[in-house]
mmCIF file of C-alpha atoms in Angstrom:
data_model
loop_
_atom_site.group_PDB
_atom_site.id
_atom_site.type_symbol
_atom_site.label_atom_id
_atom_site.label_comp_id
_atom_site.label_asym_id
_atom_site.label_seq_id
_atom_site.Cartn_x
_atom_site.Cartn_y
_atom_site.Cartn_z
ATOM 1 C CA MET A 1277 80.762 -28.895 60.230
ATOM 2 C CA ALA A 1278 77.448 -30.916 60.907
ATOM 3 C CA GLU A 1279 73.865 -29.256 61.725
ATOM 4 C CA ARG A 1280 70.815 -30.559 61.723
ATOM 5 C CA ASN A 1281 67.321 -27.830 62.359
ATOM 6 C CA ILE A 1282 64.236 -28.013 61.961
ATOM 7 C CA LYS A 1283 64.923 -26.527 57.897
ATOM 8 C CA GLU A 1284 67.595 -28.230 56.789
ATOM 9 C CA ALA A 1285 70.814 -30.402 57.544
ATOM 10 C CA VAL A 1286 74.088 -29.110 56.640
ATOM 11 C CA LEU A 1287 77.467 -30.786 57.024
ATOM 12 C CA GLN A 1288 80.832 -29.338 55.733
ATOM 13 C CA VAL A 1289 84.117 -30.862 56.145
ATOM 14 C CA ASP A 1290 87.246 -28.781 55.508
ATOM 15 C CA GLN A 1291 85.846 -26.175 54.307
ATOM 16 C CA THR A 1292 85.926 -27.557 51.559
ATOM 17 C CA TYR A 1293 83.169 -29.272 50.767
ATOM 18 C CA ARG A 1294 79.696 -28.292 51.916
ATOM 19 C CA THR A 1295 75.983 -29.897 50.962
ATOM 20 C CA SER A 1296 72.483 -28.684 52.513
ATOM 21 C CA ARG A 1297 69.260 -30.922 52.339
ATOM 22 C CA LEU A 1298 66.209 -29.754 53.349
ATOM 23 C CA ALA A 1299 64.213 -31.606 55.869
ATOM 24 C CA PRO A 1300 60.760 -32.956 54.611
ATOM 25 C CA ALA A 1301 57.660 -31.024 54.470
ATOM 26 C CA GLN A 1302 56.492 -34.205 57.036
ATOM 27 C CA GLY A 1303 59.723 -35.129 58.733
ATOM 28 C CA HIS A 1304 60.715 -35.464 62.225
ATOM 29 C CA THR A 1305 61.784 -32.034 63.883
ATOM 30 C CA ARG A 1306 63.947 -33.332 66.349
ATOM 31 C CA LEU A 1307 66.481 -36.487 65.939
ATOM 32 C CA GLU A 1308 65.314 -39.712 67.471
ATOM 33 C CA LEU A 1309 68.038 -41.766 69.474
ATOM 34 C CA PHE A 1310 67.218 -45.191 70.830
ATOM 35 C CA SER A 1311 70.712 -45.977 71.625
ATOM 36 C CA GLN A 1312 74.077 -43.593 72.205
ATOM 37 C CA LEU A 1313 75.210 -41.256 69.403
ATOM 38 C CA TYR A 1314 78.246 -42.243 67.937
ATOM 39 C CA VAL A 1315 80.380 -39.332 66.280
ATOM 40 C CA GLY A 1316 82.863 -40.993 63.755
ATOM 41 C CA ALA A 1317 83.053 -44.777 61.902
ATOM 42 C CA ALA A 1318 80.736 -47.001 62.012
ATOM 43 C CA GLY A 1319 79.626 -50.255 60.917
ATOM 44 C CA GLY A 1320 82.795 -51.956 60.895
ATOM 45 C CA GLN A 1321 85.079 -49.232 59.602
ATOM 46 C CA ARG A 1322 88.657 -49.367 60.923
ATOM 47 C CA GLY A 1323 87.803 -45.755 62.853
ATOM 48 C CA PHE A 1324 87.168 -42.205 62.334
ATOM 49 C CA LEU A 1325 91.380 -40.685 61.778
ATOM 50 C CA GLY A 1326 91.142 -36.526 61.683
ATOM 51 C CA CYS A 1327 89.916 -33.331 63.696
ATOM 52 C CA ILE A 1328 86.086 -33.013 64.860
ATOM 53 C CA ARG A 1329 86.441 -29.465 65.658
ATOM 54 C CA ALA A 1330 83.298 -28.611 66.759
ATOM 55 C CA LEU A 1331 79.630 -30.045 67.602
ATOM 56 C CA ARG A 1332 76.160 -28.676 67.483
ATOM 57 C CA MET A 1333 73.407 -30.436 69.211
ATOM 58 C CA ASN A 1334 70.301 -28.507 69.642
ATOM 59 C CA GLY A 1335 71.995 -24.940 69.016
ATOM 60 C CA ILE A 1336 74.574 -25.822 71.626
ATOM 61 C CA THR A 1337 77.978 -26.368 71.004
ATOM 62 C CA LEU A 1338 79.376 -29.478 72.992
ATOM 63 C CA ASN A 1339 82.767 -30.141 74.957
ATOM 64 C CA LEU A 1340 84.270 -32.218 72.371
ATOM 65 C CA GLU A 1341 87.703 -31.899 74.592
ATOM 66 C CA GLU A 1342 85.878 -33.066 77.776
ATOM 67 C CA ARG A 1343 84.410 -35.869 75.836
ATOM 68 C CA ALA A 1344 87.602 -37.024 74.571
ATOM 69 C CA LYS A 1345 89.373 -37.500 77.932
ATOM 70 C CA VAL A 1346 86.916 -40.096 78.853
ATOM 71 C CA THR A 1347 86.461 -42.074 75.687
ATOM 72 C CA PRO A 1348 88.676 -44.686 74.539
ATOM 73 C CA GLY A 1349 90.290 -44.313 70.813
ATOM 74 C CA VAL A 1350 90.012 -40.792 71.560
ATOM 75 C CA MET A 1351 92.541 -38.287 71.902
ATOM 76 C CA SER A 1352 92.150 -34.454 72.166
ATOM 77 C CA GLY A 1353 94.418 -31.690 70.841
ATOM 78 C CA CYS A 1354 93.462 -31.345 67.216
ATOM 79 C CA GLN A 1355 95.636 -28.085 66.049
ATOM 80 C CA GLY A 1356 93.038 -25.530 64.849
ATOM 81 C CA HIS A 1357 93.352 -21.807 63.121
ATOM 82 C CA CYS A 1358 94.352 -20.332 66.784
ATOM 83 C CA THR A 1359 97.644 -22.140 66.203
ATOM 84 C CA SER A 1360 98.906 -21.000 63.065
ATOM 85 C CA PHE A 1361 96.703 -17.581 63.130
ATOM 86 C CA GLY A 1362 96.467 -16.870 66.900
ATOM 87 C CA VAL A 1363 99.465 -14.623 66.658
ATOM 88 C CA TYR A 1364 97.052 -11.872 64.942
ATOM 89 C CA CYS A 1365 95.105 -11.280 67.435
ATOM 90 C CA ARG A 1366 96.739 -8.382 69.442
ATOM 91 C CA ASN A 1367 97.446 -6.012 72.693
ATOM 92 C CA GLY A 1368 96.125 -9.052 75.089
ATOM 93 C CA GLY A 1369 93.058 -10.712 72.493
ATOM 94 C CA LYS A 1370 92.650 -13.957 73.189
ATOM 95 C CA CYS A 1371 91.972 -16.266 69.933
ATOM 96 C CA VAL A 1372 88.774 -18.131 69.657
ATOM 97 C CA GLU A 1373 88.559 -20.957 67.903
ATOM 98 C CA ARG A 1374 85.051 -20.931 65.131
ATOM 99 C CA TYR A 1375 83.702 -23.590 62.770
ATOM 100 C CA ASN A 1376 85.615 -21.960 59.784
ATOM 101 C CA GLY A 1377 88.084 -19.769 61.377
ATOM 102 C CA TYR A 1378 88.749 -18.352 64.409
ATOM 103 C CA LEU A 1379 87.958 -14.594 66.082
ATOM 104 C CA CYS A 1380 89.971 -11.849 68.550
ATOM 105 C CA ASP A 1381 88.042 -12.191 71.515
ATOM 106 C CA CYS A 1382 89.019 -8.006 72.749
ATOM 107 C CA THR A 1383 86.467 -7.926 76.058
ATOM 108 C CA THR A 1384 89.485 -7.933 78.490
ATOM 109 C CA THR A 1385 91.121 -5.043 76.713
ATOM 110 C CA ALA A 1386 90.902 -1.606 76.189
ATOM 111 C CA PHE A 1387 90.629 -2.497 71.975
ATOM 112 C CA ASN A 1388 88.857 -3.941 69.633
ATOM 113 C CA GLY A 1389 88.350 -4.606 66.244
ATOM 114 C CA PRO A 1390 88.809 -7.928 63.969
ATOM 115 C CA PHE A 1391 92.639 -8.068 65.139
ATOM 116 C CA CYS A 1392 92.068 -6.034 68.871
ATOM 117 C CA THR A 1393 93.983 -2.879 67.288
ATOM 118 C CA LYS A 1394 91.406 -0.214 67.105
ATOM 119 C CA GLY A 1395 92.127 1.549 70.593
#
């Protein structure tokens, strides 16, 4: 997860490494780009190998899967938490990927609770 807002910038990799830095007092309040934003390896590197689960810009989570379909060299389909833990969503609850895990969406069921098991 990478996020930057008016107060701080946060980078978290695989739930094991997280760092944050406060924004400078007189710093920019927004990211100013003069060319396209490139997420991944740059500057002559061999490329980015791994999964980017989500990217939020200005509080909006971008649809990376749709962008992957039209970007050469990028493939969609990283296996996420729902692949391993989605079976815990019961009674028709739908597993929804989150930055740090998953949640069970129970809105279309008669159940609630973290795993859609409470009647």
